[in-house]
Amino acid sequence: MSTLSRDKLKDILDRIKGKRVLVVGDLMLDHYLETRVKRLSREHLIPVHNTINERYFAGGAANLAVNIASLGGKVSLVGVVGNDNEGYILRDILINKGIDVNLVTAERPTPLKSRYHTAGTIYFRVDREVTDDLDRSITIRLISMIENVLNNSAVDCVCVSDYDKGGVTPLLLKNIVMFARNKGIIIIGQPKVKHYLDFIDFDYIKSTLVEATISTGISIMNESSLHNLGIHLLSRLNCKALLLSRSRGLTIFKDNNMINIPFFAPREYMSAIGIRDASLALFALALASRADIVEASVLSNLITSYATIKPETMVVSINDIEKALYNKDIVESISQIPLYK
């Protein structure tokens, strides 16, 4: 049985720097307000908080782009923001990270996630967003931007990150596939639910098991039904491989094989803010660096060893991942993962 090794994974990491990725998807702004209880309100007998700190991070597909840049990749980003202060803040964050920004301004708010926290614990979140699909005219402008990037840059990989905020539509997906196929570029999709089954003809699909079951209506009763779901989606989406994250770890479906990879951190850290796109960033860069699906999946899973439950959006560096490769427990876990099952 062939096994992975730390040296093989380190070699892939060494090839990541400079790989160019085009990111398309739902852009969001993550807003964190640290508060401290001041007193009880006389009107409603509820605590009154003072804001003592306020921070902004790129969220959604914008966070995917930031993580790719942090890991050493080169990024072009195509997406939509609103004509509002949040859109300007997000644009500045991305430009300051060295990302090639291609944005359409639409008459809808920039999706905003405001998380209020005290003593390191988030106690509630307020969302401001419109989730209807974009107007066709806006989608056509996005398609034109995507075509322009692909025609004028040496892109190694295209990543589409969908958060069901309306930026990813069937028309957009069809054109991305057509452009990338014509140029022989790897296409990776991270669907949510609404348009999950429209991610057809992508090379690789990465999502959660929950999203897959909701989108297909297939219930998972045991490992056999899980296998059937994976094979069904491989055929229906016509992809080379499917990667599903679930409570036990990651499961890869390729051909008729099902390969399980354990998480490298306690389960409670899997809800870390931004872990979804941080993981996709390394997955994409690894595939762009000629890793196979198992190697790329194991590397992306190393992200979990750096997950935190802090009130901040997760951004990892290549140094973080290299340190994980020297963790004895993680290396021993990696050596037990079969390349085929």
Coordinates of C-alpha atoms in Angstrom, one line a residue:
M1 CA 0.0 0.0 0.0
S2 CA 1.4 3.4 -1.0
T3 CA 1.6 6.0 1.7
L4 CA 2.2 9.7 1.9
S5 CA 5.2 11.2 3.5
R6 CA 6.2 14.5 5.0
D7 CA 8.9 15.0 2.4
K8 CA 6.4 14.5 -0.5
L9 CA 4.1 17.1 1.0
K10 CA 6.9 19.5 1.7
D11 CA 8.0 19.2 -1.9
I12 CA 4.5 20.3 -3.0
L13 CA 4.5 23.2 -0.6
D14 CA 7.8 24.3 -2.1
R15 CA 6.2 24.5 -5.6
I16 CA 3.2 26.6 -4.4
K17 CA 4.8 30.1 -4.5
G18 CA 3.9 32.1 -7.5
K19 CA 1.0 29.9 -8.7
R20 CA -1.7 32.1 -10.1
V21 CA -5.3 31.5 -9.2
L22 CA -8.4 33.3 -10.5
V23 CA -11.0 33.5 -7.7
V24 CA -14.7 34.1 -8.5
G25 CA -17.6 34.1 -6.0
D26 CA -19.5 35.8 -3.3
L27 CA -17.6 38.6 -1.7
M28 CA -18.4 39.5 1.9
L29 CA -17.0 41.8 4.6
D30 CA -16.5 40.4 8.1
H31 CA -17.0 43.0 10.8
Y32 CA -15.9 42.4 14.4
L33 CA -16.9 44.6 17.3
E34 CA -15.4 44.0 20.7
T35 CA -17.6 45.3 23.5
R36 CA -17.7 45.6 27.3
V37 CA -20.8 45.8 29.5
K38 CA -21.3 49.3 30.8
R39 CA -24.5 49.0 32.8
L40 CA -28.1 47.9 32.6
S41 CA -30.5 49.9 30.5
R42 CA -33.3 51.5 32.6
E43 CA -35.7 51.2 29.7
H44 CA -35.6 47.4 29.1
L45 CA -33.3 46.0 31.8
I46 CA -30.8 44.7 29.2
P47 CA -27.0 45.2 29.3
V48 CA -25.6 48.3 27.6
H49 CA -22.3 47.7 25.9
N50 CA -19.5 50.1 24.9
T51 CA -17.5 49.3 21.7
I52 CA -13.8 49.1 22.6
N53 CA -12.4 47.7 19.4
E54 CA -13.6 47.4 15.8
R55 CA -12.0 45.3 13.0
Y56 CA -12.7 44.3 9.4
F57 CA -11.6 41.2 7.4
A58 CA -12.3 40.0 3.9
G59 CA -15.0 37.3 4.0
G60 CA -16.3 34.6 1.7
A61 CA -14.6 34.4 -1.7
A62 CA -12.6 37.5 -0.7
N63 CA -11.1 35.6 2.2
L64 CA -10.3 32.8 -0.2
A65 CA -8.3 35.3 -2.3
V66 CA -6.6 36.7 0.9
N67 CA -5.5 33.2 2.0
I68 CA -4.1 32.3 -1.4
A69 CA -2.0 35.4 -1.3
S70 CA -0.9 34.7 2.2
L71 CA 0.2 31.2 1.2
G72 CA 2.4 32.6 -1.6
G73 CA 0.0 32.5 -4.6
K74 CA -0.8 35.2 -7.0
V75 CA -4.5 36.1 -7.1
S76 CA -6.9 37.8 -9.5
L77 CA -10.4 38.3 -8.0
V78 CA -13.7 38.8 -9.8
G79 CA -16.8 39.6 -7.9
V80 CA -19.5 42.1 -6.9
V81 CA -19.7 44.8 -4.2
G82 CA -22.2 47.4 -3.3
N83 CA -21.9 51.1 -3.8
D84 CA -21.5 51.6 -0.1
N85 CA -18.8 52.2 2.6
E86 CA -18.5 48.4 3.2
G87 CA -17.6 47.9 -0.5
Y88 CA -14.9 50.5 -0.3
I89 CA -13.5 49.0 2.9
L90 CA -13.4 45.5 1.3
R91 CA -11.8 46.9 -1.9
D92 CA -9.0 48.5 0.2
I93 CA -8.4 45.4 2.2
L94 CA -7.9 43.3 -1.0
I95 CA -5.7 45.9 -2.7
N96 CA -3.5 46.2 0.4
K97 CA -3.0 42.4 0.2
G98 CA -1.6 42.7 -3.3
I99 CA -4.6 41.1 -5.0
D100 CA -5.6 41.9 -8.6
V101 CA -9.1 43.3 -8.0
N102 CA -11.8 43.2 -10.7
L103 CA -15.0 44.3 -9.1
V104 CA -18.5 45.2 -10.4
T105 CA -20.4 47.7 -8.3
A106 CA -24.1 46.8 -8.1
E107 CA -27.1 48.5 -6.6
R108 CA -27.3 46.1 -3.6
P109 CA -25.4 46.2 -0.3
T110 CA -22.1 44.5 0.1
P111 CA -22.8 41.4 2.3
L112 CA -21.8 42.3 5.8
K113 CA -21.4 40.0 8.8
S114 CA -21.2 41.9 12.0
R115 CA -20.1 39.8 15.0
Y116 CA -20.2 41.2 18.5
H117 CA -17.9 39.7 21.1
T118 CA -16.7 40.2 24.6
A119 CA -13.9 38.4 26.4
G120 CA -13.1 36.5 23.2
T121 CA -16.7 35.1 22.9
I122 CA -19.1 36.0 20.2
Y123 CA -22.5 36.6 21.6
F124 CA -24.5 37.5 18.5
R125 CA -24.2 38.2 14.8
V126 CA -26.1 40.6 12.6
D127 CA -26.2 40.0 8.8
R128 CA -27.0 42.6 6.1
E129 CA -27.3 41.1 2.7
V130 CA -29.5 40.5 -0.4
T131 CA -29.3 36.9 -1.6
D132 CA -31.3 37.1 -4.9
D133 CA -29.3 36.1 -8.0
L134 CA -27.7 39.0 -9.7
D135 CA -29.3 40.6 -12.7
R136 CA -28.2 39.1 -16.0
S137 CA -26.6 42.4 -17.0
I138 CA -24.3 42.3 -14.0
T139 CA -23.5 38.6 -14.6
I140 CA -22.5 39.4 -18.2
R141 CA -20.1 42.1 -16.9
L142 CA -18.6 39.6 -14.6
I143 CA -18.2 37.1 -17.4
S144 CA -16.4 39.8 -19.5
M145 CA -14.0 40.4 -16.6
I146 CA -13.3 36.7 -16.2
E147 CA -12.6 36.3 -19.9
N148 CA -10.2 39.3 -19.8
V149 CA -8.2 37.9 -16.9
L150 CA -7.9 34.5 -18.5
N151 CA -6.8 36.0 -21.8
N152 CA -4.2 38.3 -20.3
S153 CA -2.8 36.3 -17.4
A154 CA -1.1 32.9 -17.1
V155 CA -3.7 31.4 -14.8
D156 CA -3.0 27.9 -13.3
C157 CA -6.3 27.4 -11.6
V158 CA -9.8 28.8 -11.4
C159 CA -11.7 28.7 -8.1
V160 CA -15.4 29.4 -7.6
S161 CA -16.5 29.9 -4.0
D162 CA -20.3 30.1 -3.7
Y163 CA -22.1 31.3 -0.5
D164 CA -25.6 31.5 -1.9
K165 CA -25.4 35.4 -1.9
G166 CA -26.5 35.6 -5.5
G167 CA -23.1 36.2 -7.2
V168 CA -22.7 32.7 -8.6
T169 CA -25.4 31.9 -11.2
P170 CA -25.8 29.1 -13.7
L171 CA -24.9 31.4 -16.6
L172 CA -21.7 32.4 -14.8
L173 CA -20.7 28.8 -14.1
K174 CA -21.3 27.7 -17.7
N175 CA -19.1 30.5 -19.1
I176 CA -16.3 29.8 -16.5
V177 CA -16.2 26.2 -17.5
M178 CA -16.1 27.0 -21.2
F179 CA -13.3 29.6 -20.8
A180 CA -11.2 27.3 -18.6
R181 CA -11.7 24.2 -20.7
N182 CA -10.6 26.0 -23.8
K183 CA -7.4 27.0 -22.1
G184 CA -6.8 23.7 -20.3
I185 CA -7.0 25.3 -16.8
I186 CA -7.9 23.4 -13.6
I187 CA -11.4 24.3 -12.4
I188 CA -12.4 23.9 -8.7
G189 CA -15.9 24.6 -7.3
Q190 CA -17.0 25.1 -3.8
P191 CA -20.8 25.2 -4.0
K192 CA -23.2 26.0 -1.2
V193 CA -26.8 24.7 -1.7
K194 CA -28.9 26.8 -4.1
H195 CA -26.8 26.1 -7.3
Y196 CA -24.9 23.0 -6.1
L197 CA -26.2 20.9 -9.0
D198 CA -25.2 23.6 -11.5
F199 CA -21.5 23.0 -10.8
I200 CA -21.2 20.7 -13.9
D201 CA -18.0 19.8 -15.7
F202 CA -15.7 21.2 -13.0
D203 CA -12.5 19.2 -12.3
Y204 CA -12.9 19.1 -8.6
I205 CA -15.8 19.9 -6.2
K206 CA -15.3 20.6 -2.5
S207 CA -18.2 21.0 -0.1
T208 CA -19.7 19.7 3.2
L209 CA -21.7 16.5 3.4
V210 CA -24.6 18.6 4.8
E211 CA -24.7 20.7 1.6
A212 CA -24.5 17.7 -0.6
T213 CA -27.4 15.9 1.2
I214 CA -29.6 19.0 1.2
S215 CA -28.9 19.6 -2.5
T216 CA -29.6 16.0 -3.6
G217 CA -32.2 15.1 -1.1
I218 CA -30.3 11.9 -0.4
S219 CA -30.1 10.8 3.3
I220 CA -27.0 9.3 4.7
M221 CA -27.7 6.2 6.9
N222 CA -24.3 4.4 6.8
E223 CA -21.0 4.2 4.9
S224 CA -22.7 2.4 2.0
S225 CA -25.3 5.3 1.4
L226 CA -22.4 7.8 1.7
H227 CA -20.6 5.9 -1.0
N228 CA -23.7 5.9 -3.2
L229 CA -24.1 9.7 -2.7
G230 CA -20.5 10.3 -3.7
I231 CA -20.7 8.2 -6.8
H232 CA -24.0 9.7 -7.8
L233 CA -22.6 13.3 -7.6
L234 CA -19.5 12.3 -9.5
S235 CA -21.6 11.2 -12.4
R236 CA -24.2 14.0 -12.2
L237 CA -21.6 16.8 -11.9
N238 CA -19.2 15.1 -14.3
C239 CA -16.2 15.9 -12.1
K240 CA -12.9 14.1 -11.7
A241 CA -13.2 14.0 -7.9
L242 CA -15.5 15.1 -5.1
L243 CA -14.3 16.1 -1.6
L244 CA -16.8 16.2 1.2
S245 CA -16.0 17.4 4.8
R246 CA -18.0 15.8 7.6
S247 CA -17.8 15.3 11.3
R248 CA -15.1 12.6 11.1
G249 CA -12.9 14.4 8.6
L250 CA -12.7 14.6 4.8
T251 CA -14.0 11.9 2.4
I252 CA -12.7 11.8 -1.2
F253 CA -14.6 10.2 -4.0
K254 CA -12.7 9.4 -7.2
D255 CA -13.7 6.7 -9.8
N256 CA -15.2 4.1 -7.5
N257 CA -12.9 4.8 -4.6
M258 CA -13.8 6.4 -1.2
I259 CA -10.9 7.6 0.8
N260 CA -11.3 9.0 4.4
I261 CA -8.8 11.5 5.9
P262 CA -9.2 12.3 9.6
F263 CA -9.2 15.9 10.9
F264 CA -6.0 16.9 12.6
A265 CA -7.6 19.0 15.4
P266 CA -10.5 18.7 17.9
R267 CA -13.9 18.8 16.3
E268 CA -14.9 22.0 18.0
Y269 CA -12.4 24.0 16.0
M270 CA -14.0 23.0 12.7
S271 CA -16.4 26.0 13.1
A272 CA -13.5 28.5 13.0
I273 CA -14.5 31.5 11.0
G274 CA -12.9 31.4 7.5
I275 CA -11.7 27.8 7.7
R276 CA -13.7 26.8 4.7
D277 CA -11.9 29.2 2.4
A278 CA -8.5 28.8 4.1
S279 CA -8.7 25.1 3.3
L280 CA -9.8 25.7 -0.3
A281 CA -6.9 28.1 -0.8
L282 CA -4.3 25.4 0.0
F283 CA -6.3 22.7 -1.8
A284 CA -6.3 24.8 -5.0
L285 CA -2.6 25.8 -4.8
A286 CA -1.6 22.2 -4.2
L287 CA -3.5 21.0 -7.3
A288 CA -2.0 23.8 -9.3
S289 CA 1.4 22.5 -8.1
R290 CA 0.7 19.1 -9.6
A291 CA -0.4 17.4 -6.4
D292 CA -2.9 14.6 -6.8
I293 CA -6.3 14.7 -5.1
V294 CA -5.2 12.8 -2.0
E295 CA -2.1 14.9 -1.5
A296 CA -4.0 18.2 -2.0
S297 CA -6.7 17.0 0.4
V298 CA -4.3 16.1 3.2
L299 CA -2.4 19.4 2.8
S300 CA -5.7 21.4 3.0
N301 CA -6.7 19.4 6.1
L302 CA -3.5 20.6 7.8
I303 CA -5.4 23.9 8.0
T304 CA -7.4 22.4 10.9
S305 CA -4.3 22.1 13.1
Y306 CA -4.2 26.0 13.1
A307 CA -7.9 26.6 13.5
T308 CA -8.9 28.8 16.4
I309 CA -12.2 29.9 17.9
K310 CA -11.1 33.5 18.2
P311 CA -13.3 36.3 17.0
E312 CA -11.4 36.8 13.7
T313 CA -11.5 35.5 10.2
M314 CA -8.9 32.8 9.6
V315 CA -5.8 33.6 7.4
V316 CA -2.9 31.1 7.3
S317 CA 0.6 31.3 5.9
I318 CA 2.9 28.8 4.3
N319 CA 5.0 28.8 7.6
D320 CA 1.9 27.7 9.5
I321 CA 1.5 24.7 7.2
E322 CA 5.2 23.8 7.3
K323 CA 5.2 23.8 11.1
A324 CA 2.3 21.4 11.0
L325 CA 4.3 19.0 8.9
Y326 CA 6.8 18.6 11.8
N327 CA 4.1 17.8 14.3
K328 CA 4.7 14.2 15.3
D329 CA 1.1 13.2 15.8
I330 CA 0.1 14.7 12.4
V331 CA 2.9 13.0 10.6
E332 CA 1.9 9.6 12.0
S333 CA -1.7 10.2 11.0
I334 CA -0.6 11.1 7.4
S335 CA 1.4 8.0 7.1
Q336 CA -1.7 5.8 7.7
I337 CA -3.8 7.3 4.8
P338 CA -3.9 5.0 1.8
L339 CA -3.6 6.4 -1.7
Y340 CA -6.3 4.0 -2.8
K341 CA -9.0 2.1 -1.0

